[in-house]
Short mmCIF file of C-alpha atoms in Angstrom, two decimals:
data_model
loop_
_atom_site.label_atom_id
_atom_site.label_comp_id
_atom_site.label_asym_id
_atom_site.label_seq_id
_atom_site.Cartn_x
_atom_site.Cartn_y
_atom_site.Cartn_z
CA MET A 184 -16.09 9.67 -2.68
CA ILE A 185 -14.06 12.75 -1.91
CA LYS A 186 -15.56 14.91 0.83
CA GLY A 187 -12.66 17.36 1.16
CA PRO A 188 -10.95 19.59 1.61
CA ALA A 189 -8.35 17.29 0.10
CA ILE A 190 -5.18 17.66 -1.90
CA ILE A 191 -4.34 14.71 -4.13
CA GLY A 192 -0.98 14.51 -5.88
CA ARG A 193 -0.14 13.45 -9.41
CA ASN A 194 -0.37 9.89 -10.73
CA CYS A 195 -2.34 8.52 -7.80
CA GLN A 196 -4.72 5.59 -8.00
CA ILE A 197 -8.02 6.23 -6.24
CA ARG A 198 -9.82 2.91 -6.46
CA HIS A 199 -13.44 1.80 -6.25
CA ASN A 200 -15.35 2.77 -3.07
CA ALA A 201 -12.47 4.77 -1.57
CA TYR A 202 -13.71 7.41 0.92
CA ILE A 203 -11.48 10.45 1.28
CA ARG A 204 -12.84 12.61 4.09
CA GLU A 205 -11.88 16.08 5.25
CA ASN A 206 -8.36 17.37 5.73
CA VAL A 207 -6.38 14.84 3.74
CA ILE A 208 -3.17 15.46 1.81
CA ILE A 209 -2.06 12.68 -0.51
CA GLY A 210 1.35 12.90 -2.19
CA ASP A 211 2.32 11.86 -5.71
CA GLY A 212 2.07 8.24 -6.82
CA CYS A 213 -0.03 7.04 -3.90
CA VAL A 214 -2.59 4.22 -3.94
CA ILE A 215 -5.89 4.65 -2.10
CA GLY A 216 -7.64 1.38 -2.55
CA ASN A 217 -10.95 -0.36 -2.57
CA SER A 218 -13.08 0.43 0.49
CA SER A 219 -10.32 2.41 2.20
CA GLU A 220 -11.16 5.46 4.30
CA LEU A 221 -8.88 8.39 5.13
CA LYS A 222 -9.48 11.40 7.37
CA ASN A 223 -7.24 14.12 8.84
CA SER A 224 -4.17 12.42 7.41
CA LEU A 225 -1.02 13.09 5.42
CA LEU A 226 0.41 10.51 3.01
CA PHE A 227 3.86 11.18 1.62
CA ASN A 228 4.76 10.25 -1.97
CA GLY A 229 4.38 6.58 -2.87
CA ALA A 230 2.34 5.57 0.19
CA GLN A 231 0.00 2.65 -0.41
CA VAL A 232 -3.26 1.88 1.40
CA PRO A 233 -4.58 -0.53 -1.23
CA HIS A 234 -7.68 -2.16 0.24
CA PHE A 235 -10.01 -2.22 3.23
CA ASN A 236 -7.88 0.20 5.29
CA TYR A 237 -8.85 2.89 7.79
CA ILE A 238 -6.40 5.76 8.22
CA GLY A 239 -7.45 8.44 10.69
CA ASP A 240 -5.47 11.32 12.17
CA SER A 241 -2.19 9.84 10.96
CA ILE A 242 0.96 10.46 8.94
CA LEU A 243 2.31 7.82 6.55
CA GLY A 244 5.86 8.33 5.31
CA HIS A 245 7.38 7.93 1.86
CA LYS A 246 6.64 4.50 0.32
CA THR A 247 4.84 3.11 3.36
CA HIS A 248 2.59 0.14 2.66
CA LEU A 249 -0.41 -1.27 4.50
CA GLY A 250 -1.65 -4.78 3.79
CA ALA A 251 -5.33 -5.58 3.32
CA GLY A 252 -7.52 -4.72 6.28
CA VAL A 253 -4.97 -2.73 8.30
CA LYS A 254 -6.71 -0.35 10.68
CA ILE A 255 -5.12 2.66 12.33
CA SER A 256 -7.23 3.31 15.40
CA ASN A 257 -7.35 7.00 16.24
CA ILE A 258 -9.35 7.22 19.47
CA LYS A 259 -9.00 5.52 22.84
CA LEU A 260 -11.81 3.41 24.24
CA MET A 261 -11.45 5.20 27.58
CA SER A 262 -11.87 8.95 27.91
CA GLY A 263 -8.91 11.29 27.81
CA ASN A 264 -6.15 12.25 25.43
CA VAL A 265 -4.00 9.78 23.52
CA THR A 266 -0.69 9.17 25.22
CA VAL A 267 2.60 7.89 23.83
CA GLU A 268 4.83 5.90 26.15
CA MET A 269 8.44 7.05 26.09
CA ASN A 270 11.12 5.63 28.38
CA GLY A 271 8.45 3.84 30.39
CA ALA A 272 6.38 6.95 31.07
CA PRO A 273 3.18 8.05 29.32
CA HIS A 274 3.33 11.44 27.58
CA ASP A 275 0.06 13.24 26.87
CA THR A 276 -0.19 14.28 23.21
CA GLY A 277 -2.89 16.83 24.01
CA LEU A 278 -5.02 15.17 21.34
CA ARG A 279 -8.28 13.28 21.79
CA LYS A 280 -7.73 11.72 18.34
CA PHE A 281 -4.30 10.66 17.14
CA GLY A 282 -3.68 7.55 15.04
CA ALA A 283 -0.14 6.66 14.08
CA LEU A 284 3.09 7.96 12.59
CA LEU A 285 4.75 5.58 10.12
CA GLY A 286 8.28 6.30 8.98
CA ASP A 287 9.48 6.04 5.40
CA GLY A 288 9.27 2.51 4.01
CA ALA A 289 7.41 1.09 7.02
CA GLU A 290 4.97 -1.76 6.38
CA ALA A 291 2.04 -3.32 8.23
CA GLY A 292 0.77 -6.76 7.23
CA CYS A 293 -2.81 -7.81 6.57
CA ASN A 294 -5.32 -7.21 9.37
CA ALA A 295 -2.80 -5.56 11.70
CA VAL A 296 -4.21 -2.93 14.06
CA LEU A 297 -2.15 0.08 15.09
CA ASN A 298 -3.55 1.48 18.33
CA PRO A 299 -3.79 5.23 19.03
CA GLY A 300 -0.42 6.91 19.42
CA SER A 301 1.60 4.21 17.65
CA ILE A 302 4.92 5.27 16.19
CA ILE A 303 6.52 2.98 13.63
CA GLY A 304 10.12 3.72 12.63
CA ARG A 305 11.59 3.88 9.14
CA GLY A 306 11.73 0.50 7.45
CA ALA A 307 10.01 -1.24 10.38
CA ILE A 308 7.58 -4.08 9.74
CA ILE A 309 4.44 -5.09 11.61
CA TYR A 310 3.53 -8.69 10.73
CA PRO A 311 -0.05 -9.68 9.84
CA ASN A 312 -2.63 -9.85 12.65
CA VAL A 313 -0.44 -7.98 15.16
CA PHE A 314 -2.21 -5.54 17.48
CA TRP A 315 0.47 -2.92 18.01
CA ARG A 316 0.71 -0.25 20.70
CA GLY A 317 3.71 1.98 21.33
CA ILE A 318 6.95 2.76 19.54
CA LEU A 319 8.62 0.32 17.14
CA PRO A 320 12.15 1.52 16.34
CA ALA A 321 13.48 1.78 12.79
CA ASN A 322 14.23 -1.45 10.92
CA MET A 323 12.65 -3.67 13.59
CA ILE A 324 9.99 -6.35 13.13
CA ALA A 325 6.96 -6.93 15.37
CA LYS A 326 5.40 -10.39 15.07
CA ASN A 327 3.10 -12.70 16.99
CA LYS A 328 4.54 -15.80 18.57
CA ALA A 329 1.22 -17.47 19.27
CA GLU A 330 1.49 -21.22 19.50
CA ILE A 331 -0.75 -23.21 17.19
CA GLU A 332 -2.02 -26.53 18.44
CA VAL A 333 -2.87 -29.32 15.99
CA VAL A 334 -5.10 -32.10 17.32
CA THR A 335 -6.63 -35.25 15.90
CA LYS A 336 -10.10 -34.76 14.51
CA ARG A 337 -12.55 -37.03 16.29
CA PRO A 338 -16.06 -37.90 15.15
CA ARG A 339 -18.89 -36.23 17.08
CA GLU A 340 -20.98 -38.43 19.25
CA MET A 341 -24.63 -38.66 18.32
CA ALA A 342 -27.09 -37.47 20.99
#
């Protein structure tokens, strides 16, 4: 579904159940995938949001890629404008809704969540299942280091 206004470039793939809402500009050769939703966003040429993605109030650079289920959150849970932390201090964007800025070639793995005001540098990578907030410099990787515990399976006792 295309609600518009929207500008869609040449040679794009708009896949089944994609929802393109108002104020979207999609460059050439982009992929908007199954059950993905976009609103108030700009996608530069070659950007890929291939399946189950939400992109709101954001800018995705040239050849960015989002894995399945990546969400770009665009509104804070608490009232007030979205802030971006720079040099340890919050800076008010003046915007109630502001998702993320992803530099050229940046990638986010499956089921990652980019919180409001996230800035991801060129070539940076967010690993799967990471909940990111803040600025990730160019060519850096953000990944979870959660410890996984493996235990012996024991039979349940009968009541």
